């Protein structure tokens, strides 16, 4: 989604905005905040700042999520001046409090953060992430994993640095050679799903997801893509056809707001953790509560750049 916004912002104008308006029709919609108690939500602190919850799932249908979990959870923060942005990944196994689901059958318990999506889809995920971070979510975007592959292929693939030679645990059991490799959509999706071959498990997968998104963003905003109408159209069509957004999200309005933002203005980072542990017989990721609280307070206060300068 961010790549599409930056591309549209860079190529705006009357014709560009008219084209972008047509893309809105490709976006599936969901009531992402349905049933979320307004009194329980964090108050927006800084006018003009933007917080978007990005979710990656095997299903594009956020209203039918039984037994489905989000493998990717990220919080995109754009500062009030729309000059800098941060993409913060939250490990899917982070041990957090999940509020009661609307049907009363699940929640009101500590669990892995992605359990919220399985229990009540996007709304409970929003409520859980807001409770964990203390950050008010303005918009939600869900992208299915098949969509990742199509978007990558529309760009002609991406170059990624493979940190060590591994063999995939998924068919067709590809071997990924150490070093910078050019990957098509299926290969990139396969690689960022691997975790068992790395000593730090899910942390490596989370890291590779960020590296993939950074590579995708760089490719989308490259001169070769922006100057090629066929490739550019294919990319934007693939993005919007694989996305589900909240009812109030407007592609054009948001692209106009972020038109001055470029890929170099984006920082990728992870949520501070205290390693892994065992809870209720499950291997989970434990949040470093002090450091995470400081980071997300900076997000809420729109002072992330100052936080980064102080914590480099």
Short mmCIF file of C-alpha atoms in Angstrom, two decimals:
data_model
loop_
_atom_site.label_atom_id
_atom_site.label_comp_id
_atom_site.label_asym_id
_atom_site.label_seq_id
_atom_site.Cartn_x
_atom_site.Cartn_y
_atom_site.Cartn_z
CA UNK A 1 0.00 0.00 0.00
CA UNK A 2 2.74 2.46 0.94
CA UNK A 3 4.54 1.78 -2.34
CA UNK A 4 1.36 2.55 -4.29
CA UNK A 5 0.86 5.79 -2.35
CA UNK A 6 4.43 6.93 -2.99
CA UNK A 7 4.19 6.05 -6.68
CA UNK A 8 0.91 7.90 -7.08
CA UNK A 9 2.24 10.86 -5.14
CA UNK A 10 5.32 11.05 -7.34
CA UNK A 11 3.26 10.82 -10.51
CA UNK A 12 0.32 13.02 -9.53
CA UNK A 13 -1.41 15.74 -11.50
CA UNK A 14 -4.86 15.86 -13.06
CA UNK A 15 -4.40 12.73 -15.15
CA UNK A 16 -2.62 10.88 -12.34
CA UNK A 17 -5.33 11.64 -9.79
CA UNK A 18 -8.09 10.66 -12.20
CA UNK A 19 -6.34 7.34 -12.76
CA UNK A 20 -5.82 6.90 -9.02
CA UNK A 21 -9.51 7.56 -8.43
CA UNK A 22 -10.35 4.65 -10.73
CA UNK A 23 -8.09 2.39 -8.68
CA UNK A 24 -10.28 2.99 -5.63
CA UNK A 25 -12.85 0.74 -7.23
CA UNK A 26 -10.46 -2.20 -6.99
CA UNK A 27 -10.09 -1.90 -3.24
CA UNK A 28 -12.14 -4.34 -1.21
CA UNK A 29 -13.62 -2.78 1.93
CA UNK A 30 -14.27 -3.97 5.46
CA UNK A 31 -15.63 -2.37 8.60
CA UNK A 32 -12.27 -2.59 10.36
CA UNK A 33 -13.47 -0.76 13.49
CA UNK A 34 -16.84 -2.50 13.92
CA UNK A 35 -17.66 -3.03 17.58
CA UNK A 36 -14.42 -1.48 18.84
CA UNK A 37 -15.49 0.47 21.97
CA UNK A 38 -14.67 4.12 21.36
CA UNK A 39 -14.02 4.71 25.04
CA UNK A 40 -11.28 2.07 25.05
CA UNK A 41 -9.37 3.57 22.12
CA UNK A 42 -6.28 5.76 22.52
CA UNK A 43 -6.88 9.44 21.79
CA UNK A 44 -5.16 10.85 18.68
CA UNK A 45 -2.46 13.14 20.06
CA UNK A 46 -0.99 15.00 17.08
CA UNK A 47 -3.15 16.42 14.30
CA UNK A 48 -1.93 15.50 10.84
CA UNK A 49 0.07 12.43 11.86
CA UNK A 50 -1.11 9.14 10.35
CA UNK A 51 -1.05 5.60 11.77
CA UNK A 52 -1.94 2.68 9.52
CA UNK A 53 -2.12 -0.96 10.63
CA UNK A 54 -0.80 -3.26 7.88
CA UNK A 55 -1.73 -6.94 8.04
CA UNK A 56 -0.61 -9.84 5.87
CA UNK A 57 -2.80 -12.93 5.75
CA UNK A 58 -3.48 -16.06 3.71
CA UNK A 59 -7.02 -14.77 3.21
CA UNK A 60 -8.21 -11.52 1.67
CA UNK A 61 -11.56 -11.93 3.40
CA UNK A 62 -11.27 -10.22 6.81
CA UNK A 63 -14.87 -11.10 7.65
CA UNK A 64 -14.25 -14.85 7.48
CA UNK A 65 -11.12 -15.46 9.52
CA UNK A 66 -11.88 -18.63 11.48
CA UNK A 67 -8.61 -20.54 11.96
CA UNK A 68 -6.74 -17.86 9.97
CA UNK A 69 -3.90 -15.88 11.50
CA UNK A 70 -1.90 -12.87 10.42
CA UNK A 71 1.73 -13.74 9.71
CA UNK A 72 2.59 -10.08 9.21
CA UNK A 73 1.63 -7.23 11.55
CA UNK A 74 3.15 -3.81 10.97
CA UNK A 75 2.39 -0.29 12.11
CA UNK A 76 3.07 2.51 9.63
CA UNK A 77 3.53 5.94 11.19
CA UNK A 78 3.73 9.10 9.07
CA UNK A 79 4.68 12.31 10.87
CA UNK A 80 2.42 15.36 10.91
CA UNK A 81 4.56 17.17 8.31
CA UNK A 82 4.48 14.10 6.03
CA UNK A 83 8.25 14.26 5.67
CA UNK A 84 9.23 11.06 7.49
CA UNK A 85 7.65 7.66 8.04
CA UNK A 86 8.46 4.56 10.06
CA UNK A 87 7.33 1.00 9.47
CA UNK A 88 7.40 -0.96 12.74
CA UNK A 89 6.92 -4.72 12.63
CA UNK A 90 5.29 -6.54 15.53
CA UNK A 91 6.20 -10.26 15.85
CA UNK A 92 3.10 -12.37 15.30
CA UNK A 93 3.87 -14.45 18.43
CA UNK A 94 4.11 -11.44 20.75
CA UNK A 95 2.45 -12.31 24.07
CA UNK A 96 -0.21 -9.66 24.74
CA UNK A 97 -3.63 -9.16 26.28
CA UNK A 98 -6.43 -9.80 23.79
CA UNK A 99 -9.77 -8.18 24.71
CA UNK A 100 -13.04 -10.13 24.67
CA UNK A 101 -14.36 -10.88 21.18
CA UNK A 102 -17.86 -9.53 20.38
CA UNK A 103 -19.41 -13.00 20.56
CA UNK A 104 -17.94 -13.46 24.04
CA UNK A 105 -16.45 -16.80 23.05
CA UNK A 106 -12.80 -15.75 22.94
CA UNK A 107 -10.41 -13.18 24.30
CA UNK A 108 -10.15 -11.51 27.69
CA UNK A 109 -6.90 -13.39 28.06
CA UNK A 110 -3.18 -13.29 27.33
CA UNK A 111 -2.39 -14.83 23.95
CA UNK A 112 -0.22 -14.48 20.88
CA UNK A 113 -1.14 -11.22 19.18
CA UNK A 114 -2.19 -12.91 15.94
CA UNK A 115 -4.84 -14.92 17.81
CA UNK A 116 -6.97 -11.76 17.74
CA UNK A 117 -7.35 -12.06 13.98
CA UNK A 118 -8.42 -15.71 14.18
CA UNK A 119 -10.98 -14.92 16.89
CA UNK A 120 -12.63 -11.84 15.38
CA UNK A 121 -10.73 -10.62 12.34
CA UNK A 122 -9.67 -7.03 11.85
CA UNK A 123 -11.70 -5.26 14.60
CA UNK A 124 -10.30 -7.36 17.45
CA UNK A 125 -6.84 -7.04 15.93
CA UNK A 126 -7.19 -3.25 15.93
CA UNK A 127 -8.34 -3.28 19.54
CA UNK A 128 -5.48 -5.60 20.55
CA UNK A 129 -2.78 -3.59 18.77
CA UNK A 130 -4.11 -0.32 20.17
CA UNK A 131 -4.10 -1.82 23.65
CA UNK A 132 -0.56 -3.12 23.24
CA UNK A 133 0.93 0.04 21.71
CA UNK A 134 -1.25 2.84 23.08
CA UNK A 135 -1.33 4.23 19.53
CA UNK A 136 -4.58 5.29 17.82
CA UNK A 137 -5.04 3.45 14.50
CA UNK A 138 -6.41 5.68 11.72
CA UNK A 139 -6.62 3.15 8.90
CA UNK A 140 -6.18 -0.55 8.23
CA UNK A 141 -4.90 -2.34 5.12
CA UNK A 142 -4.88 -6.10 4.67
CA UNK A 143 -2.89 -7.78 1.86
CA UNK A 144 -3.17 -11.47 1.09
CA UNK A 145 0.03 -13.41 0.53
CA UNK A 146 -0.90 -14.36 -3.02
CA UNK A 147 -1.08 -10.62 -3.60
CA UNK A 148 2.54 -10.21 -2.49
CA UNK A 149 3.64 -12.58 -5.24
CA UNK A 150 1.57 -10.84 -7.93
CA UNK A 151 2.81 -7.40 -6.92
CA UNK A 152 6.42 -8.62 -7.03
CA UNK A 153 5.95 -10.19 -10.46
CA UNK A 154 4.35 -7.00 -11.76
CA UNK A 155 7.63 -5.23 -10.95
CA UNK A 156 9.73 -7.90 -12.63
CA UNK A 157 10.94 -9.36 -9.34
CA UNK A 158 13.15 -7.92 -6.60
CA UNK A 159 16.77 -8.24 -5.52
CA UNK A 160 17.26 -9.52 -1.98
CA UNK A 161 20.34 -10.31 0.07
CA UNK A 162 20.10 -13.94 1.24
CA UNK A 163 21.98 -14.14 4.54
CA UNK A 164 22.88 -17.83 4.28
CA UNK A 165 22.23 -20.77 1.98
CA UNK A 166 19.06 -22.60 3.01
CA UNK A 167 16.58 -25.09 1.59
CA UNK A 168 12.90 -24.20 1.83
CA UNK A 169 10.64 -26.37 3.95
CA UNK A 170 7.80 -25.78 1.47
CA UNK A 171 7.28 -27.38 -1.94
CA UNK A 172 9.00 -27.27 -4.40
CA UNK A 173 11.77 -27.09 -1.76
CA UNK A 174 13.81 -24.34 -3.38
CA UNK A 175 17.42 -23.74 -2.40
CA UNK A 176 18.25 -20.11 -1.69
CA UNK A 177 21.95 -19.36 -2.18
CA UNK A 178 23.77 -16.93 0.09
CA UNK A 179 24.32 -13.50 -1.47
CA UNK A 180 22.23 -11.05 -3.46
CA UNK A 181 19.68 -12.94 -5.56
CA UNK A 182 16.95 -11.86 -7.97
CA UNK A 183 13.64 -13.39 -6.83
CA UNK A 184 10.29 -13.58 -8.56
CA UNK A 185 7.04 -13.36 -6.60
CA UNK A 186 6.76 -17.02 -5.63
CA UNK A 187 10.42 -17.21 -4.66
CA UNK A 188 10.30 -14.04 -2.54
CA UNK A 189 7.16 -15.19 -0.76
CA UNK A 190 8.73 -18.58 -0.08
CA UNK A 191 11.92 -17.04 1.31
CA UNK A 192 10.25 -14.62 3.71
CA UNK A 193 8.19 -17.49 5.15
CA UNK A 194 11.27 -19.45 6.28
CA UNK A 195 12.24 -19.47 9.96
CA UNK A 196 13.35 -22.94 11.12
CA UNK A 197 16.72 -22.70 9.33
CA UNK A 198 17.73 -19.63 11.35
CA UNK A 199 18.91 -19.55 14.95
CA UNK A 200 16.59 -16.66 15.81
CA UNK A 201 13.52 -18.25 14.20
CA UNK A 202 10.59 -15.87 13.90
CA UNK A 203 12.86 -12.86 14.38
CA UNK A 204 14.64 -13.78 11.15
CA UNK A 205 11.34 -14.10 9.32
CA UNK A 206 10.25 -10.72 10.62
CA UNK A 207 13.58 -9.22 9.52
CA UNK A 208 13.30 -10.76 6.06
CA UNK A 209 9.76 -9.42 5.69
CA UNK A 210 11.07 -5.90 6.32
CA UNK A 211 13.93 -6.44 3.87
CA UNK A 212 11.49 -7.68 1.24
CA UNK A 213 9.17 -4.70 1.67
CA UNK A 214 12.14 -2.34 1.45
CA UNK A 215 13.30 -4.02 -1.78
CA UNK A 216 9.76 -3.89 -3.16
CA UNK A 217 9.43 -0.21 -2.31
CA UNK A 218 12.78 0.64 -3.90
CA UNK A 219 11.82 -1.21 -7.08
CA UNK A 220 8.36 0.41 -7.23
CA UNK A 221 9.75 3.93 -6.90
CA UNK A 222 12.71 3.39 -9.24
CA UNK A 223 13.01 5.33 -12.47
CA UNK A 224 12.64 2.10 -14.41
CA UNK A 225 9.16 1.55 -12.98
CA UNK A 226 7.92 5.14 -12.91
CA UNK A 227 8.98 5.72 -16.52
CA UNK A 228 7.41 2.50 -17.83
CA UNK A 229 3.60 2.96 -18.16
CA UNK A 230 2.95 -0.75 -18.69
CA UNK A 231 5.00 -1.87 -15.69
CA UNK A 232 3.62 0.97 -13.54
CA UNK A 233 0.02 0.15 -14.39
CA UNK A 234 0.58 -3.56 -13.77
CA UNK A 235 2.09 -2.83 -10.37
CA UNK A 236 -0.70 -0.49 -9.25
CA UNK A 237 -3.41 -2.83 -10.50
CA UNK A 238 -1.82 -5.76 -8.66
CA UNK A 239 -1.53 -3.80 -5.41
CA UNK A 240 -5.09 -2.51 -5.35
CA UNK A 241 -6.62 -5.83 -6.41
CA UNK A 242 -4.91 -7.64 -3.54
CA UNK A 243 -5.77 -5.13 -0.81
CA UNK A 244 -8.65 -4.79 1.62
CA UNK A 245 -8.96 -1.46 3.44
CA UNK A 246 -11.24 0.17 5.99
CA UNK A 247 -14.39 1.95 4.87
CA UNK A 248 -12.96 5.48 5.18
CA UNK A 249 -9.62 4.97 3.45
CA UNK A 250 -9.26 7.05 0.28
CA UNK A 251 -6.36 6.24 -2.01
CA UNK A 252 -6.28 9.63 -3.74
CA UNK A 253 -6.65 11.80 -0.64
CA UNK A 254 -3.91 9.86 1.13
CA UNK A 255 -1.59 9.95 -1.89
CA UNK A 256 -2.06 13.73 -2.13
CA UNK A 257 -1.20 14.12 1.55
CA UNK A 258 1.94 12.00 1.18
CA UNK A 259 3.07 13.29 -2.21
CA UNK A 260 6.27 14.76 -0.77
CA UNK A 261 7.33 11.48 0.87
CA UNK A 262 9.97 9.31 -0.83
CA UNK A 263 11.32 5.85 -0.10
CA UNK A 264 14.48 7.38 1.40
CA UNK A 265 12.29 9.03 4.05
CA UNK A 266 11.11 5.65 5.37
CA UNK A 267 12.72 3.81 8.31
CA UNK A 268 12.14 0.08 8.84
CA UNK A 269 12.35 -1.19 12.41
CA UNK A 270 11.13 -3.89 14.78
CA UNK A 271 9.33 -3.76 18.12
CA UNK A 272 11.78 -4.07 21.06
CA UNK A 273 11.60 -7.57 22.53
CA UNK A 274 13.04 -9.47 25.49
CA UNK A 275 13.53 -12.67 23.51
CA UNK A 276 11.33 -15.74 23.58
CA UNK A 277 9.65 -17.69 26.37
CA UNK A 278 7.08 -20.35 27.09
CA UNK A 279 3.52 -19.46 28.06
CA UNK A 280 0.70 -22.01 28.38
CA UNK A 281 2.84 -24.55 26.53
CA UNK A 282 3.48 -22.18 23.62
CA UNK A 283 6.70 -20.62 22.39
CA UNK A 284 6.05 -16.88 22.42
CA UNK A 285 7.84 -13.57 21.89
CA UNK A 286 8.14 -11.45 25.02
CA UNK A 287 7.94 -7.70 24.68
CA UNK A 288 10.63 -5.53 26.27
CA UNK A 289 7.95 -3.48 27.97
CA UNK A 290 10.13 -0.52 28.92
CA UNK A 291 11.71 -0.08 25.50
CA UNK A 292 8.48 -0.85 23.62
CA UNK A 293 6.58 1.66 25.74
CA UNK A 294 9.17 4.34 24.90
CA UNK A 295 8.99 3.59 21.17
CA UNK A 296 5.22 3.58 20.93
CA UNK A 297 4.92 6.66 23.12
CA UNK A 298 7.14 8.37 20.55
CA UNK A 299 4.76 7.17 17.83
CA UNK A 300 1.77 8.54 19.72
CA UNK A 301 3.58 11.84 20.34
CA UNK A 302 4.92 12.01 16.77
CA UNK A 303 8.50 12.19 18.03
CA UNK A 304 9.90 9.01 16.47
CA UNK A 305 12.78 10.76 14.72
CA UNK A 306 13.91 12.20 18.04
CA UNK A 307 13.54 8.73 19.58
CA UNK A 308 15.70 7.23 16.84
CA UNK A 309 18.37 9.92 17.26
CA UNK A 310 18.54 9.15 20.97
CA UNK A 311 18.49 5.36 20.60
CA UNK A 312 20.66 4.67 17.56
#
